[in-house]
């Protein structure tokens, strides 16, 4: 018994130390495997979400009086952005300023005929009235150098983080209005609509249609209740006929039962 106990005590510390080391290695391997699997799945999920959309679009808008988009009889001055884009995909709009380059074959345009603009971000009321009411409107860009090729790129994001040319479309419609310099008769307007705003417009239109339909149904019922009944209804005729047929049958049944008894 003494020798056996001595032998066990001599080998116990080494075995215990090896077991603790193996346990740490096993725990590290399990944790590393789980972490790598989670990281791989997260990367794959982000990749799928980012590729789910149809890709961002870049809208080219030539801002001048000859563009048919800005004709008075044309109401198609709305640009839909970020319709089916991924999470990290945002549409852009390149606003190209008027550019005049005189050559030997074509005469140069006079300064009075050159188009110059200031680009403002305005409200819906200002957009509809073509009048800027805000004393300090936000200027997007200035097309005041017609002899230089200028264009401004605007990125339409679902969120903004103090980006100088990024527009936050999460709270509604972003309206862009441009006016001529100096003051003239030509006013160009463009409306940018986000998917969330488009959904709000559709829901509001659907709600108005339902309200109109319910109002028409209520008015029809009120008119029908006030109209005099000149002819018996189908329900009244059916009840009268059924009562006239059932009464003799019930009477004959009682007579038959009384005779049998």
PDB file of C-alpha atoms in Angstrom:
ATOM      1  CA  UNK A   1       0.000   0.000   0.000  1.00  0.00           C
ATOM      2  CA  UNK A   2       2.831   2.356   0.791  1.00  0.00           C
ATOM      3  CA  UNK A   3       4.622   1.776  -2.495  1.00  0.00           C
ATOM      4  CA  UNK A   4       1.431   2.228  -4.476  1.00  0.00           C
ATOM      5  CA  UNK A   5       0.636   5.511  -2.790  1.00  0.00           C
ATOM      6  CA  UNK A   6       4.164   6.756  -3.338  1.00  0.00           C
ATOM      7  CA  UNK A   7       4.025   5.906  -7.019  1.00  0.00           C
ATOM      8  CA  UNK A   8       0.681   7.708  -7.466  1.00  0.00           C
ATOM      9  CA  UNK A   9       1.866  10.823  -5.706  1.00  0.00           C
ATOM     10  CA  UNK A  10       4.958  11.023  -7.862  1.00  0.00           C
ATOM     11  CA  UNK A  11       3.079  10.958 -11.161  1.00  0.00           C
ATOM     12  CA  UNK A  12       0.011  13.020 -10.189  1.00  0.00           C
ATOM     13  CA  UNK A  13       1.471  16.535 -10.686  1.00  0.00           C
ATOM     14  CA  UNK A  14       2.760  15.787 -14.185  1.00  0.00           C
ATOM     15  CA  UNK A  15      -0.509  14.236 -15.294  1.00  0.00           C
ATOM     16  CA  UNK A  16      -2.506  17.122 -13.859  1.00  0.00           C
ATOM     17  CA  UNK A  17      -0.277  19.670 -15.589  1.00  0.00           C
ATOM     18  CA  UNK A  18      -0.684  17.910 -18.943  1.00  0.00           C
ATOM     19  CA  UNK A  19      -4.446  17.749 -18.517  1.00  0.00           C
ATOM     20  CA  UNK A  20      -4.639  21.494 -17.817  1.00  0.00           C
ATOM     21  CA  UNK A  21      -2.539  22.300 -20.889  1.00  0.00           C
ATOM     22  CA  UNK A  22      -4.644  20.020 -23.087  1.00  0.00           C
ATOM     23  CA  UNK A  23      -7.819  21.610 -21.747  1.00  0.00           C
ATOM     24  CA  UNK A  24      -6.577  25.103 -22.614  1.00  0.00           C
ATOM     25  CA  UNK A  25      -5.580  24.010 -26.109  1.00  0.00           C
ATOM     26  CA  UNK A  26      -8.950  22.341 -26.660  1.00  0.00           C
ATOM     27  CA  UNK A  27     -10.829  25.418 -25.437  1.00  0.00           C
ATOM     28  CA  UNK A  28      -8.789  27.673 -27.720  1.00  0.00           C
ATOM     29  CA  UNK A  29      -9.406  25.418 -30.723  1.00  0.00           C
ATOM     30  CA  UNK A  30     -13.164  25.309 -30.097  1.00  0.00           C
ATOM     31  CA  UNK A  31     -13.377  29.081 -29.617  1.00  0.00           C
ATOM     32  CA  UNK A  32     -11.280  29.724 -32.723  1.00  0.00           C
ATOM     33  CA  UNK A  33     -13.422  27.389 -34.818  1.00  0.00           C
ATOM     34  CA  UNK A  34     -16.688  28.965 -33.652  1.00  0.00           C
ATOM     35  CA  UNK A  35     -15.341  32.487 -34.221  1.00  0.00           C
ATOM     36  CA  UNK A  36     -14.154  31.650 -37.744  1.00  0.00           C
ATOM     37  CA  UNK A  37     -17.509  30.083 -38.627  1.00  0.00           C
ATOM     38  CA  UNK A  38     -19.420  33.126 -37.369  1.00  0.00           C
ATOM     39  CA  UNK A  39     -17.097  35.480 -39.238  1.00  0.00           C
ATOM     40  CA  UNK A  40     -17.504  33.467 -42.432  1.00  0.00           C
ATOM     41  CA  UNK A  41     -21.285  33.453 -42.165  1.00  0.00           C
ATOM     42  CA  UNK A  42     -21.391  37.170 -41.422  1.00  0.00           C
ATOM     43  CA  UNK A  43     -19.194  37.928 -44.445  1.00  0.00           C
ATOM     44  CA  UNK A  44     -21.370  35.780 -46.679  1.00  0.00           C
ATOM     45  CA  UNK A  45     -24.534  37.459 -45.372  1.00  0.00           C
ATOM     46  CA  UNK A  46     -23.161  40.944 -46.029  1.00  0.00           C
ATOM     47  CA  UNK A  47     -22.081  39.879 -49.505  1.00  0.00           C
ATOM     48  CA  UNK A  48     -25.555  38.545 -50.340  1.00  0.00           C
ATOM     49  CA  UNK A  49     -27.273  41.661 -48.983  1.00  0.00           C
ATOM     50  CA  UNK A  50     -24.977  43.992 -50.907  1.00  0.00           C
ATOM     51  CA  UNK A  51     -25.537  42.093 -54.167  1.00  0.00           C
ATOM     52  CA  UNK A  52     -29.285  41.777 -53.781  1.00  0.00           C
ATOM     53  CA  UNK A  53     -30.061  45.027 -55.603  1.00  0.00           C
ATOM     54  CA  UNK A  54     -29.905  45.745 -59.300  1.00  0.00           C
ATOM     55  CA  UNK A  55     -26.974  48.164 -58.931  1.00  0.00           C
ATOM     56  CA  UNK A  56     -26.813  51.899 -58.535  1.00  0.00           C
ATOM     57  CA  UNK A  57     -27.743  54.251 -61.369  1.00  0.00           C
ATOM     58  CA  UNK A  58     -26.166  57.505 -62.444  1.00  0.00           C
ATOM     59  CA  UNK A  59     -28.660  60.008 -63.870  1.00  0.00           C
ATOM     60  CA  UNK A  60     -27.291  62.528 -66.349  1.00  0.00           C
ATOM     61  CA  UNK A  61     -29.247  65.787 -66.225  1.00  0.00           C
ATOM     62  CA  UNK A  62     -28.284  68.539 -68.686  1.00  0.00           C
ATOM     63  CA  UNK A  63     -29.662  71.667 -67.089  1.00  0.00           C
ATOM     64  CA  UNK A  64     -30.477  74.059 -69.902  1.00  0.00           C
ATOM     65  CA  UNK A  65     -33.521  75.513 -71.608  1.00  0.00           C
ATOM     66  CA  UNK A  66     -33.219  73.169 -74.602  1.00  0.00           C
ATOM     67  CA  UNK A  67     -33.724  70.043 -72.472  1.00  0.00           C
ATOM     68  CA  UNK A  68     -37.271  68.716 -73.146  1.00  0.00           C
ATOM     69  CA  UNK A  69     -37.442  67.623 -69.518  1.00  0.00           C
ATOM     70  CA  UNK A  70     -38.023  71.245 -68.484  1.00  0.00           C
ATOM     71  CA  UNK A  71     -40.682  72.206 -70.996  1.00  0.00           C
ATOM     72  CA  UNK A  72     -43.844  73.766 -69.594  1.00  0.00           C
ATOM     73  CA  UNK A  73     -46.095  71.114 -71.153  1.00  0.00           C
ATOM     74  CA  UNK A  74     -43.913  68.278 -69.854  1.00  0.00           C
ATOM     75  CA  UNK A  75     -44.585  67.030 -66.329  1.00  0.00           C
ATOM     76  CA  UNK A  76     -42.034  64.202 -66.473  1.00  0.00           C
ATOM     77  CA  UNK A  77     -39.470  65.992 -64.341  1.00  0.00           C
ATOM     78  CA  UNK A  78     -39.366  63.370 -61.573  1.00  0.00           C
ATOM     79  CA  UNK A  79     -36.380  61.067 -61.016  1.00  0.00           C
ATOM     80  CA  UNK A  80     -36.858  57.889 -58.975  1.00  0.00           C
ATOM     81  CA  UNK A  81     -33.755  56.916 -57.026  1.00  0.00           C
ATOM     82  CA  UNK A  82     -32.646  53.891 -54.976  1.00  0.00           C
ATOM     83  CA  UNK A  83     -35.531  51.721 -56.176  1.00  0.00           C
ATOM     84  CA  UNK A  84     -33.961  48.226 -55.987  1.00  0.00           C
ATOM     85  CA  UNK A  85     -30.476  48.962 -54.763  1.00  0.00           C
ATOM     86  CA  UNK A  86     -28.528  47.037 -52.173  1.00  0.00           C
ATOM     87  CA  UNK A  87     -27.724  48.272 -48.696  1.00  0.00           C
ATOM     88  CA  UNK A  88     -24.507  50.008 -49.747  1.00  0.00           C
ATOM     89  CA  UNK A  89     -25.654  51.116 -53.224  1.00  0.00           C
ATOM     90  CA  UNK A  90     -26.857  54.691 -53.753  1.00  0.00           C
ATOM     91  CA  UNK A  91     -27.949  56.395 -56.958  1.00  0.00           C
ATOM     92  CA  UNK A  92     -26.243  59.536 -58.158  1.00  0.00           C
ATOM     93  CA  UNK A  93     -27.188  62.467 -60.365  1.00  0.00           C
ATOM     94  CA  UNK A  94     -24.710  64.399 -62.484  1.00  0.00           C
ATOM     95  CA  UNK A  95     -26.018  67.909 -63.092  1.00  0.00           C
ATOM     96  CA  UNK A  96     -24.236  69.209 -66.179  1.00  0.00           C
ATOM     97  CA  UNK A  97     -24.069  72.988 -66.439  1.00  0.00           C
ATOM     98  CA  UNK A  98     -24.484  74.819 -69.762  1.00  0.00           C
ATOM     99  CA  UNK A  99     -21.195  75.011 -71.617  1.00  0.00           C
ATOM    100  CA  UNK A 100     -20.407  77.348 -74.506  1.00  0.00           C
ATOM    101  CA  UNK A 101     -17.227  76.827 -76.495  1.00  0.00           C
ATOM    102  CA  UNK A 102     -16.766  79.068 -79.488  1.00  0.00           C
ATOM    103  CA  UNK A 103     -14.973  77.694 -82.552  1.00  0.00           C
ATOM    104  CA  UNK A 104     -13.949  79.090 -85.888  1.00  0.00           C
ATOM    105  CA  UNK A 105     -16.900  77.410 -87.649  1.00  0.00           C
ATOM    106  CA  UNK A 106     -19.574  78.567 -85.169  1.00  0.00           C
ATOM    107  CA  UNK A 107     -19.773  82.093 -83.773  1.00  0.00           C
ATOM    108  CA  UNK A 108     -19.506  82.644 -80.059  1.00  0.00           C
ATOM    109  CA  UNK A 109     -22.659  83.185 -78.006  1.00  0.00           C
ATOM    110  CA  UNK A 110     -23.093  86.594 -76.461  1.00  0.00           C
ATOM    111  CA  UNK A 111     -22.969  86.959 -72.709  1.00  0.00           C
ATOM    112  CA  UNK A 112     -26.667  87.921 -72.572  1.00  0.00           C
ATOM    113  CA  UNK A 113     -27.705  84.649 -74.246  1.00  0.00           C
ATOM    114  CA  UNK A 114     -25.596  82.376 -72.058  1.00  0.00           C
ATOM    115  CA  UNK A 115     -27.551  80.452 -69.447  1.00  0.00           C
ATOM    116  CA  UNK A 116     -26.401  80.575 -65.834  1.00  0.00           C
ATOM    117  CA  UNK A 117     -28.111  78.996 -62.848  1.00  0.00           C
ATOM    118  CA  UNK A 118     -28.097  78.615 -59.100  1.00  0.00           C
ATOM    119  CA  UNK A 119     -29.175  75.229 -57.717  1.00  0.00           C
ATOM    120  CA  UNK A 120     -31.303  75.306 -54.563  1.00  0.00           C
ATOM    121  CA  UNK A 121     -32.810  72.701 -52.278  1.00  0.00           C
ATOM    122  CA  UNK A 122     -36.366  73.920 -51.704  1.00  0.00           C
ATOM    123  CA  UNK A 123     -39.556  72.759 -50.006  1.00  0.00           C
ATOM    124  CA  UNK A 124     -42.640  71.317 -51.683  1.00  0.00           C
ATOM    125  CA  UNK A 125     -44.474  74.625 -51.432  1.00  0.00           C
ATOM    126  CA  UNK A 126     -41.578  76.496 -53.008  1.00  0.00           C
ATOM    127  CA  UNK A 127     -41.314  73.853 -55.709  1.00  0.00           C
ATOM    128  CA  UNK A 128     -44.992  74.169 -56.674  1.00  0.00           C
ATOM    129  CA  UNK A 129     -44.995  77.979 -56.673  1.00  0.00           C
ATOM    130  CA  UNK A 130     -41.515  78.397 -58.221  1.00  0.00           C
ATOM    131  CA  UNK A 131     -40.802  81.020 -55.554  1.00  0.00           C
ATOM    132  CA  UNK A 132     -38.064  80.675 -52.933  1.00  0.00           C
ATOM    133  CA  UNK A 133     -39.548  81.759 -49.595  1.00  0.00           C
ATOM    134  CA  UNK A 134     -36.635  80.785 -47.367  1.00  0.00           C
ATOM    135  CA  UNK A 135     -34.374  83.812 -46.784  1.00  0.00           C
ATOM    136  CA  UNK A 136     -31.360  81.494 -46.468  1.00  0.00           C
ATOM    137  CA  UNK A 137     -31.915  78.649 -48.925  1.00  0.00           C
ATOM    138  CA  UNK A 138     -29.413  75.844 -49.208  1.00  0.00           C
ATOM    139  CA  UNK A 139     -27.338  76.208 -52.347  1.00  0.00           C
ATOM    140  CA  UNK A 140     -26.362  72.917 -53.975  1.00  0.00           C
ATOM    141  CA  UNK A 141     -24.213  74.284 -56.778  1.00  0.00           C
ATOM    142  CA  UNK A 142     -23.676  77.311 -58.981  1.00  0.00           C
ATOM    143  CA  UNK A 143     -23.527  77.150 -62.770  1.00  0.00           C
ATOM    144  CA  UNK A 144     -22.120  80.640 -63.154  1.00  0.00           C
ATOM    145  CA  UNK A 145     -19.179  79.891 -65.490  1.00  0.00           C
ATOM    146  CA  UNK A 146     -20.683  79.070 -68.895  1.00  0.00           C
ATOM    147  CA  UNK A 147     -17.230  79.096 -70.518  1.00  0.00           C
ATOM    148  CA  UNK A 148     -16.098  76.126 -68.384  1.00  0.00           C
ATOM    149  CA  UNK A 149     -17.266  72.526 -68.465  1.00  0.00           C
ATOM    150  CA  UNK A 150     -18.799  72.023 -65.014  1.00  0.00           C
ATOM    151  CA  UNK A 151     -20.912  69.272 -63.519  1.00  0.00           C
ATOM    152  CA  UNK A 152     -21.940  68.459 -59.978  1.00  0.00           C
ATOM    153  CA  UNK A 153     -22.479  64.948 -58.638  1.00  0.00           C
ATOM    154  CA  UNK A 154     -25.112  64.394 -55.951  1.00  0.00           C
ATOM    155  CA  UNK A 155     -25.374  61.097 -54.049  1.00  0.00           C
ATOM    156  CA  UNK A 156     -28.782  60.139 -52.670  1.00  0.00           C
ATOM    157  CA  UNK A 157     -28.288  58.154 -49.483  1.00  0.00           C
ATOM    158  CA  UNK A 158     -30.745  56.557 -47.072  1.00  0.00           C
ATOM    159  CA  UNK A 159     -28.790  58.206 -44.268  1.00  0.00           C
ATOM    160  CA  UNK A 160     -26.351  61.076 -44.000  1.00  0.00           C
ATOM    161  CA  UNK A 161     -23.325  61.643 -41.823  1.00  0.00           C
ATOM    162  CA  UNK A 162     -22.457  65.275 -42.509  1.00  0.00           C
ATOM    163  CA  UNK A 163     -21.541  64.475 -46.097  1.00  0.00           C
ATOM    164  CA  UNK A 164     -21.285  67.680 -48.183  1.00  0.00           C
ATOM    165  CA  UNK A 165     -23.035  66.273 -51.289  1.00  0.00           C
ATOM    166  CA  UNK A 166     -25.171  63.510 -49.736  1.00  0.00           C
ATOM    167  CA  UNK A 167     -28.919  63.889 -49.394  1.00  0.00           C
ATOM    168  CA  UNK A 168     -30.958  62.205 -46.691  1.00  0.00           C
ATOM    169  CA  UNK A 169     -34.054  60.687 -48.323  1.00  0.00           C
ATOM    170  CA  UNK A 170     -35.403  58.938 -45.233  1.00  0.00           C
ATOM    171  CA  UNK A 171     -37.769  61.755 -44.230  1.00  0.00           C
ATOM    172  CA  UNK A 172     -39.432  62.492 -47.542  1.00  0.00           C
ATOM    173  CA  UNK A 173     -38.944  63.993 -50.949  1.00  0.00           C
ATOM    174  CA  UNK A 174     -35.916  66.038 -51.895  1.00  0.00           C
ATOM    175  CA  UNK A 175     -36.783  68.851 -54.271  1.00  0.00           C
ATOM    176  CA  UNK A 176     -34.199  70.581 -56.436  1.00  0.00           C
ATOM    177  CA  UNK A 177     -35.037  73.886 -58.097  1.00  0.00           C
ATOM    178  CA  UNK A 178     -32.861  75.935 -60.391  1.00  0.00           C
ATOM    179  CA  UNK A 179     -33.378  79.540 -61.434  1.00  0.00           C
ATOM    180  CA  UNK A 180     -31.750  81.668 -64.059  1.00  0.00           C
ATOM    181  CA  UNK A 181     -29.174  84.359 -63.356  1.00  0.00           C
ATOM    182  CA  UNK A 182     -29.983  87.180 -63.662  1.00  0.00           C
ATOM    183  CA  UNK A 183     -33.737  86.948 -63.059  1.00  0.00           C
ATOM    184  CA  UNK A 184     -35.452  85.676 -66.178  1.00  0.00           C
ATOM    185  CA  UNK A 185     -38.572  83.896 -67.346  1.00  0.00           C
ATOM    186  CA  UNK A 186     -37.105  80.392 -67.545  1.00  0.00           C
ATOM    187  CA  UNK A 187     -37.340  78.294 -64.393  1.00  0.00           C
ATOM    188  CA  UNK A 188     -36.203  74.668 -64.364  1.00  0.00           C
ATOM    189  CA  UNK A 189     -37.463  72.221 -61.771  1.00  0.00           C
ATOM    190  CA  UNK A 190     -36.632  68.626 -60.884  1.00  0.00           C
ATOM    191  CA  UNK A 191     -38.123  66.393 -58.201  1.00  0.00           C
ATOM    192  CA  UNK A 192     -36.276  63.460 -56.649  1.00  0.00           C
ATOM    193  CA  UNK A 193     -38.463  60.799 -55.048  1.00  0.00           C
ATOM    194  CA  UNK A 194     -37.238  58.026 -52.755  1.00  0.00           C
ATOM    195  CA  UNK A 195     -38.892  54.579 -52.463  1.00  0.00           C
ATOM    196  CA  UNK A 196     -40.172  55.363 -48.963  1.00  0.00           C
ATOM    197  CA  UNK A 197     -41.808  58.582 -50.153  1.00  0.00           C
ATOM    198  CA  UNK A 198     -43.274  56.773 -53.157  1.00  0.00           C
ATOM    199  CA  UNK A 199     -44.797  54.213 -50.785  1.00  0.00           C
ATOM    200  CA  UNK A 200     -46.265  57.022 -48.683  1.00  0.00           C
ATOM    201  CA  UNK A 201     -47.796  58.579 -51.813  1.00  0.00           C
ATOM    202  CA  UNK A 202     -49.345  55.222 -52.808  1.00  0.00           C
ATOM    203  CA  UNK A 203     -50.733  54.614 -49.315  1.00  0.00           C
ATOM    204  CA  UNK A 204     -52.213  58.119 -49.208  1.00  0.00           C
ATOM    205  CA  UNK A 205     -53.795  57.649 -52.652  1.00  0.00           C
ATOM    206  CA  UNK A 206     -55.191  54.254 -51.626  1.00  0.00           C
ATOM    207  CA  UNK A 207     -56.607  55.743 -48.415  1.00  0.00           C
ATOM    208  CA  UNK A 208     -58.291  58.558 -50.333  1.00  0.00           C
ATOM    209  CA  UNK A 209     -59.850  56.110 -52.792  1.00  0.00           C
ATOM    210  CA  UNK A 210     -61.223  54.007 -49.923  1.00  0.00           C
ATOM    211  CA  UNK A 211     -62.651  57.084 -48.218  1.00  0.00           C
ATOM    212  CA  UNK A 212     -64.317  58.163 -51.457  1.00  0.00           C
ATOM    213  CA  UNK A 213     -65.742  54.681 -52.041  1.00  0.00           C
ATOM    214  CA  UNK A 214     -67.120  54.466 -48.484  1.00  0.00           C
ATOM    215  CA  UNK A 215     -68.643  57.938 -48.844  1.00  0.00           C
ATOM    216  CA  UNK A 216     -70.351  56.940 -52.106  1.00  0.00           C
ATOM    217  CA  UNK A 217     -71.703  53.744 -50.518  1.00  0.00           C
ATOM    218  CA  UNK A 218     -73.075  55.698 -47.550  1.00  0.00           C
ATOM    219  CA  UNK A 219     -74.755  58.255 -49.808  1.00  0.00           C
ATOM    220  CA  UNK A 220     -76.261  55.465 -51.936  1.00  0.00           C
ATOM    221  CA  UNK A 221     -77.697  53.728 -48.847  1.00  0.00           C
ATOM    222  CA  UNK A 222     -79.180  56.994 -47.589  1.00  0.00           C
ATOM    223  CA  UNK A 223     -80.786  57.712 -50.955  1.00  0.00           C
ATOM    224  CA  UNK A 224     -82.131  54.155 -51.152  1.00  0.00           C
ATOM    225  CA  UNK A 225     -83.660  54.394 -47.674  1.00  0.00           C
ATOM    226  CA  UNK A 226     -85.452  57.645 -48.574  1.00  0.00           C
ATOM    227  CA  UNK A 227     -86.886  56.271 -51.822  1.00  0.00           C
ATOM    228  CA  UNK A 228     -90.557  55.059 -51.566  1.00  0.00           C
ATOM    229  CA  UNK A 229     -91.135  51.365 -52.069  1.00  0.00           C
ATOM    230  CA  UNK A 230     -93.420  51.194 -55.124  1.00  0.00           C
ATOM    231  CA  UNK A 231     -93.178  47.419 -55.570  1.00  0.00           C
ATOM    232  CA  UNK A 232     -92.884  44.559 -53.049  1.00  0.00           C
ATOM    233  CA  UNK A 233     -89.366  43.342 -52.439  1.00  0.00           C
ATOM    234  CA  UNK A 234     -88.193  39.844 -53.286  1.00  0.00           C
ATOM    235  CA  UNK A 235     -87.839  39.021 -49.609  1.00  0.00           C
ATOM    236  CA  UNK A 236     -91.434  40.058 -48.909  1.00  0.00           C
ATOM    237  CA  UNK A 237     -92.833  38.059 -51.821  1.00  0.00           C
ATOM    238  CA  UNK A 238     -90.871  34.959 -50.789  1.00  0.00           C
ATOM    239  CA  UNK A 239     -92.079  35.197 -47.163  1.00  0.00           C
ATOM    240  CA  UNK A 240     -95.719  35.631 -48.245  1.00  0.00           C
ATOM    241  CA  UNK A 241     -95.574  32.623 -50.595  1.00  0.00           C
ATOM    242  CA  UNK A 242     -93.867  30.412 -48.005  1.00  0.00           C
ATOM    243  CA  UNK A 243     -96.440  31.254 -45.316  1.00  0.00           C
ATOM    244  CA  UNK A 244     -99.338  30.486 -47.669  1.00  0.00           C
ATOM    245  CA  UNK A 245     -97.870  27.068 -48.543  1.00  0.00           C
ATOM    246  CA  UNK A 246     -96.827  25.983 -45.051  1.00  0.00           C
ATOM    247  CA  UNK A 247    -100.097  26.883 -43.326  1.00  0.00           C
ATOM    248  CA  UNK A 248    -102.240  24.235 -45.134  1.00  0.00           C
ATOM    249  CA  UNK A 249     -99.519  21.586 -44.727  1.00  0.00           C
ATOM    250  CA  UNK A 250     -99.293  22.174 -40.973  1.00  0.00           C
ATOM    251  CA  UNK A 251    -103.099  22.092 -40.640  1.00  0.00           C
ATOM    252  CA  UNK A 252    -103.393  18.788 -42.528  1.00  0.00           C
ATOM    253  CA  UNK A 253    -100.623  17.275 -40.396  1.00  0.00           C
ATOM    254  CA  UNK A 254    -102.469  18.101 -37.162  1.00  0.00           C
ATOM    255  CA  UNK A 255    -105.712  16.652 -38.549  1.00  0.00           C
ATOM    256  CA  UNK A 256    -103.957  13.453 -39.568  1.00  0.00           C
ATOM    257  CA  UNK A 257    -102.397  13.034 -36.144  1.00  0.00           C
ATOM    258  CA  UNK A 258    -105.729  13.619 -34.405  1.00  0.00           C
ATOM    259  CA  UNK A 259    -107.492  11.023 -36.562  1.00  0.00           C
ATOM    260  CA  UNK A 260    -104.793   8.441 -36.031  1.00  0.00           C
ATOM    261  CA  UNK A 261    -104.868   8.887 -32.292  1.00  0.00           C
TER     262      UNK A 261
END
